[in-house]
Tab-separated table of C-alpha atoms in Angstrom:
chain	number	residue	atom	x	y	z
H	1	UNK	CA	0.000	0.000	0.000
H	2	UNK	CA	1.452	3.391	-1.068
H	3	UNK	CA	1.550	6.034	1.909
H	4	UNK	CA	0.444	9.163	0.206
H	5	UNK	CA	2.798	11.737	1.139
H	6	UNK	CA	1.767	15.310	2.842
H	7	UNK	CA	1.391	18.653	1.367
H	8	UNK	CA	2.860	21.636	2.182
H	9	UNK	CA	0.978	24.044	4.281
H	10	UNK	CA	0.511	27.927	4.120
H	11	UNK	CA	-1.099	29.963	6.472
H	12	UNK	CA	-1.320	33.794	5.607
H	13	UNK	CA	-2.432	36.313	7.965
H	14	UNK	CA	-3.478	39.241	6.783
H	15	UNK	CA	-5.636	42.662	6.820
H	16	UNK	CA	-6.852	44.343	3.531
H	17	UNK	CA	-5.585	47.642	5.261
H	18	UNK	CA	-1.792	46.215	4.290
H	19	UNK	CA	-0.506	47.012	0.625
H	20	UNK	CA	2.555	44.423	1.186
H	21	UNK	CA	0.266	41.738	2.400
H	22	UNK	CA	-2.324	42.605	-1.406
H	23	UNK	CA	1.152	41.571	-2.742
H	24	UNK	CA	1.839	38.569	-1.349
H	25	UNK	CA	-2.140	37.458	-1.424
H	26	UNK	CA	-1.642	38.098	-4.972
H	27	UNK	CA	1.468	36.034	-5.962
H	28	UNK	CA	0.223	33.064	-3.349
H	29	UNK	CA	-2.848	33.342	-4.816
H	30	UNK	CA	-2.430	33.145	-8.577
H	31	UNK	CA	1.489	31.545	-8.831
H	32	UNK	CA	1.507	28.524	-9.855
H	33	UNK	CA	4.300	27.930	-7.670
H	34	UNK	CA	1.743	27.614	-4.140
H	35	UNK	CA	-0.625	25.675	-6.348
H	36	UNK	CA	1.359	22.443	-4.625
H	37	UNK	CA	0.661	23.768	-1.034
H	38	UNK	CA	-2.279	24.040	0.662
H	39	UNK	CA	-3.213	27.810	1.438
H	40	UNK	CA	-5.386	28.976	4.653
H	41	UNK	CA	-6.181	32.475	4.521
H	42	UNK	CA	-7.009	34.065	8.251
H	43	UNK	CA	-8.219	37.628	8.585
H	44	UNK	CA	-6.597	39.731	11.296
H	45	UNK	CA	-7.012	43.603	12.248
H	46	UNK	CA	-3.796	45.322	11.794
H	47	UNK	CA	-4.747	48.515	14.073
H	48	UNK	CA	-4.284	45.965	16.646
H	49	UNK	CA	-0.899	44.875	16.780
H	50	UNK	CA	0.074	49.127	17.210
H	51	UNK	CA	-0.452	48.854	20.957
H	52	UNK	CA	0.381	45.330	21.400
H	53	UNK	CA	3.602	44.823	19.665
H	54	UNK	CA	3.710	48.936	19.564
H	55	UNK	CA	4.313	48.341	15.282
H	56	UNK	CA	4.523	51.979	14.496
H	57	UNK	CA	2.422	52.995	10.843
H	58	UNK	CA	4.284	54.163	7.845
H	59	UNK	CA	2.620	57.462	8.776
H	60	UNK	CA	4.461	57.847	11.642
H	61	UNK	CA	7.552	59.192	9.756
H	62	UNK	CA	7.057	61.566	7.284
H	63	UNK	CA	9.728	59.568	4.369
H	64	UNK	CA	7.794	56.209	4.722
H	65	UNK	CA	4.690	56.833	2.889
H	66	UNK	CA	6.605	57.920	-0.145
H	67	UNK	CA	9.250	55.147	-0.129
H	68	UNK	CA	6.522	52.659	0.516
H	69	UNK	CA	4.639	54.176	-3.231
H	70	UNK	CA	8.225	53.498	-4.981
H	71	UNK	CA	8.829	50.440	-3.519
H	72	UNK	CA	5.366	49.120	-3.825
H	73	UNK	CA	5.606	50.040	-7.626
H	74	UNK	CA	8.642	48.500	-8.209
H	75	UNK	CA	7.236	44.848	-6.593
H	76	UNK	CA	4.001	45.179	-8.565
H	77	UNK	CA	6.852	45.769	-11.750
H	78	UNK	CA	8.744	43.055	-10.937
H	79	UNK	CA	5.844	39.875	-10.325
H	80	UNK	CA	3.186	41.374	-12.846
H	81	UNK	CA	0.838	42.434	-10.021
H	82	UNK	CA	-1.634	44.808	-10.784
H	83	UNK	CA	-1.290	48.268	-9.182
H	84	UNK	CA	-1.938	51.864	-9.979
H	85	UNK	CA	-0.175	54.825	-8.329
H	86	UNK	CA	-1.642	56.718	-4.823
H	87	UNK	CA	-3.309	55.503	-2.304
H	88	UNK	CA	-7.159	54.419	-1.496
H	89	UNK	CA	-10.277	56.756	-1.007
H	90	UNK	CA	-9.636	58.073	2.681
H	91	UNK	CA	-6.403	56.352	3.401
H	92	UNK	CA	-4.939	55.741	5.979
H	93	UNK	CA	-6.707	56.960	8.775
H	94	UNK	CA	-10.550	56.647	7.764
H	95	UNK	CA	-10.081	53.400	6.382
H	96	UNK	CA	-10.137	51.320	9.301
H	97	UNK	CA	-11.033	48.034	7.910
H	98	UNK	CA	-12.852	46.011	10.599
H	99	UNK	CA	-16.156	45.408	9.260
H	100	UNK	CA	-14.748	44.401	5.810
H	101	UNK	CA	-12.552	42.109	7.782
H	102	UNK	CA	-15.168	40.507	10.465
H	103	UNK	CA	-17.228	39.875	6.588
H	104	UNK	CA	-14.094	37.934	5.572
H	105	UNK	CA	-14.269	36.253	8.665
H	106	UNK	CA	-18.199	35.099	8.164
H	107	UNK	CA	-17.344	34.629	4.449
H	108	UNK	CA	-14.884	31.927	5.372
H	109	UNK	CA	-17.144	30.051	7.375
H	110	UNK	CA	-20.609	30.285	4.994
H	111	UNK	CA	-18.761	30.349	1.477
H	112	UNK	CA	-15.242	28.859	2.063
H	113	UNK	CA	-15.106	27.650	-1.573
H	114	UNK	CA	-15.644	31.427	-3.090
H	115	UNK	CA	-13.668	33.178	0.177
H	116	UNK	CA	-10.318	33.553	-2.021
H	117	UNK	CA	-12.081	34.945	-4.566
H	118	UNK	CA	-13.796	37.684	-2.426
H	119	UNK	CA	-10.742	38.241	-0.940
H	120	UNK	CA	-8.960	39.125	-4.496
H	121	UNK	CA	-11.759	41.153	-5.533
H	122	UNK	CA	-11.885	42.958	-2.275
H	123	UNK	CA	-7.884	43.144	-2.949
H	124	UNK	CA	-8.241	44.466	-6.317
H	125	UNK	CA	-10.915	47.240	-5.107
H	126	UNK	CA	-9.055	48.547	-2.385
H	127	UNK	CA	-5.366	48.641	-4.072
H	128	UNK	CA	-5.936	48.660	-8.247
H	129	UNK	CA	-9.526	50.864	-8.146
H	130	UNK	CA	-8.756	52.759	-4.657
H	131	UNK	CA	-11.984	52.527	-3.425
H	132	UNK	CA	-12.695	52.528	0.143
H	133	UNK	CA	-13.539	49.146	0.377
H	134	UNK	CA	-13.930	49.746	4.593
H	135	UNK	CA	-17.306	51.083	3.686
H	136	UNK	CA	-20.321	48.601	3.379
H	137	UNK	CA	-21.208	50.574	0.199
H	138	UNK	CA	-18.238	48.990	-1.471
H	139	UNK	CA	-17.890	45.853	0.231
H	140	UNK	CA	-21.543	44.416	0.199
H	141	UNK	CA	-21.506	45.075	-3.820
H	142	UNK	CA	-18.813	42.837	-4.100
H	143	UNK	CA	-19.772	40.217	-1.475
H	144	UNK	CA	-23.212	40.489	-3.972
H	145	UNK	CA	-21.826	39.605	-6.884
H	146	UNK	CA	-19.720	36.773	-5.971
H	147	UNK	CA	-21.587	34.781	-3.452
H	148	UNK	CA	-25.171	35.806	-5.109
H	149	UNK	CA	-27.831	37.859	-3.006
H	150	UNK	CA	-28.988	35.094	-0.438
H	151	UNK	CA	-25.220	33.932	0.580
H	152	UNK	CA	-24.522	37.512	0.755
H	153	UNK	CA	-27.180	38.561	3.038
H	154	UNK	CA	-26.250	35.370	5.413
H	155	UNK	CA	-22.571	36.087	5.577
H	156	UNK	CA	-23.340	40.113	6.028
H	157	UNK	CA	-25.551	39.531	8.865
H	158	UNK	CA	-23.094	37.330	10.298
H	159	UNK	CA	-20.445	39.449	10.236
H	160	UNK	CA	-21.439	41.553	12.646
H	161	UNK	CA	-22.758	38.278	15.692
H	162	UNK	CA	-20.395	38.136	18.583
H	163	UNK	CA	-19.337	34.942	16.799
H	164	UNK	CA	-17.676	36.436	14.200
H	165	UNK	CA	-16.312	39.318	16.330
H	166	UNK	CA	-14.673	37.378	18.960
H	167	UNK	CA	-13.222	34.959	16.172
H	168	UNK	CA	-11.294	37.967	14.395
H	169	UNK	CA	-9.863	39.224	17.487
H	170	UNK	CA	-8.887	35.498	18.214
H	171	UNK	CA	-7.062	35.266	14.865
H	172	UNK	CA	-5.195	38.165	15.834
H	173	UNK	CA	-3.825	37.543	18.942
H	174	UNK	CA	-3.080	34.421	17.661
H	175	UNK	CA	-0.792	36.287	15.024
H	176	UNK	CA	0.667	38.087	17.701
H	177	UNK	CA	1.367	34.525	20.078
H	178	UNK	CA	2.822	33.444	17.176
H	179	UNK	CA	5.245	36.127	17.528
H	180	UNK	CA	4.322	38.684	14.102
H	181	UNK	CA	4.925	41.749	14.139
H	182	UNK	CA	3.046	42.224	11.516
H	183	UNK	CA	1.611	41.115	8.317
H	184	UNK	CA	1.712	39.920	6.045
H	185	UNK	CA	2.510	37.049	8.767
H	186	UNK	CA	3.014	33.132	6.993
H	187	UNK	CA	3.046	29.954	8.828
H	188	UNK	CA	5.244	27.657	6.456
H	189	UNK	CA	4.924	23.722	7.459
H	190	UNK	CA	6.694	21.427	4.906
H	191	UNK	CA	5.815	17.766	3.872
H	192	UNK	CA	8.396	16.890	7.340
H	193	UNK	CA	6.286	18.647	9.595
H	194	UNK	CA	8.373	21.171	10.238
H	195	UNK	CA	7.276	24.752	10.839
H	196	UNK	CA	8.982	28.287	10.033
H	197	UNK	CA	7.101	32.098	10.079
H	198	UNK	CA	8.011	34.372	7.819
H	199	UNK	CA	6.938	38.543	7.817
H	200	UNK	CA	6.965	40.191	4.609
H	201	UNK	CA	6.159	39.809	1.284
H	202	UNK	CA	9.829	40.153	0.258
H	203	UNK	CA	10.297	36.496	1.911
H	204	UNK	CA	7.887	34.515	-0.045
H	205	UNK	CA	11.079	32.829	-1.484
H	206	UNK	CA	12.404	31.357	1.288
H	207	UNK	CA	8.816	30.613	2.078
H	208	UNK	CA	8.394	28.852	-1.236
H	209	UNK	CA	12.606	26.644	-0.409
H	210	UNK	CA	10.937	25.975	2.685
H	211	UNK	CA	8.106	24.334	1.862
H	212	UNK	CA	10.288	22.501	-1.083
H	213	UNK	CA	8.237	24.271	-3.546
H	214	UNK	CA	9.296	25.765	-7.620
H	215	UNK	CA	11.769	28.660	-7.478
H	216	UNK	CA	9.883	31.450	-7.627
H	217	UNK	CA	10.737	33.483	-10.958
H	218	UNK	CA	11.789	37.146	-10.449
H	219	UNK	CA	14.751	39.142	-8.685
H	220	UNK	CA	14.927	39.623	-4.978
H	221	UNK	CA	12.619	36.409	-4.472
C-alpha cells in the first residue's frame, strides 16, 4: 500500500488595510508555484498589533509613505501584479477596515469555496480601483456579486454576531502569540512537519525553499 505523502501548508495572515500583504495574497494566490501547497487564509485587524507589539504605521515618519509608493511600484513591476499609483479613497486613517474584515471572517465560514475569490476582488478594489472598500457601500456590492444575493445577506448579517467578532480578534492575537509583528505574517509547514514564520512579502522565497516548492521566478525572491 502506497503512503500518500503530505502537502505543504501555508497559512497567511493578513488585513486588507496592508498594501505588502495585497502583494503577497496576490502572488500566493495566482502563482503557480503555491498551487502544490495548501493555502489557509485568516483575517486579522492590523490597528491591533500598534499597541500590542507597539508596530509603528508608515505614517508615523514623514519619508515612509513615499518610499513605501516606490517600492510598492517596483514589486508590482517586478511579479506582474496589478497596481496603480496613490493611495485608497480616505487612506490611511478613515479606512479602518474592521467590518470588511469581520465579513471575511463570516465569508470563510458560509462560502469557504468562493472566500479567495472575495478576498482578491476585495484586494483588487481597495489597491488597483482605490476605493474605500472599509465602507459597506463597497464591500456588500462585491460580497453580492460573488456569493449571489442570499449567501450575501447570510454572511453580512453574520459578520457583525459576537461569533464572528470574537473569532477575528482570536485570529489576531493568535498572530501576535505566534510572535508577528506584523503582516503579512506566513506559517510555512513542509511535507516533514516542520514549521517556520516568515513577515513580509519580500520572503515569499524562502517561504516557497521551505516548503520545497518551484523557485519562484523574479529578482529579490
Amino acid at each position: 500500500m502506497v503512503t500518500k505523502m503530505p502537502r505543504p501548508q501555508l497559512t497567511l495572515y493578513f488585513d486588507l488595510h496592508s498594501p505588502y500583504t495585497y502583494l503577497a495574497f496576490y502572488l500566493i494566490h495566482t502563482s503557480p508555484v503555491f498551487e502544490q501547497c495548501d493555502i489557509t487564509y485568516i483575517p486579522v485587524l492590523l490597528v491591533a498589533f500598534i499597541k500590542a507589539v507597539g508596530l509603528q504605521p508608515p505614517w508615523s515618519s514623514p519619508n515612509k509613505p513615499s518610499y513605501m509608493s516606490t517600492d510598492i511600484a517596483r514589486w508590482a513591476r517586478d511579479y506582474n501584479i496589478p497596481w496603480m499609483p496613490g493611495w485608497p479613497a480616505n487612506y490611511p486613517f478613515k479606512s479602518t477596515t474592521l467590518k470588511a474584515e469581520r465579513l471575511l471572517t463570516a465569508c470563510s465560514l458560509e462560502c469557504p469555496k468562493q472566500y479567495p475569490d472575495i478576498i482578491a476582488a476585495l484586494y483588487h478594489a481597495f489597491w488597483v480601483e482605490k476605493k474605500a472598500v472599509q465602507l459597506p457601500e463597497v464591500y456588500e456590492p462585491i460580497a453580492v456579486e460573488f456569493l449571489g444575493e442570499e449567501s450575501a445577506k447570510k454572511v453580512i448579517n453574520r459578520s457583525s454576531t459576537e461569533e464572528i467578532k470574537n473569532l477575528l480578534k482570536s485570529n489576531t492575537n493568535d498572530c501576535i502569540a505566534s510572535g508577528s509583528p506584523g503582516v503579512p505574517w506566513l506559517k510555512a509547514v513542509n511535507t516533514q512537519g516542520e514549521e517556520e514564520f516568515y513577515w513580509g512579502f519580500d520572503h515569499l522565497g524562502q517561504v516557497a525553499r521551505h516548503l520545497g516548492l518551484d523557485k519562484l521566478k523574479g529578482p529579490h525572491l
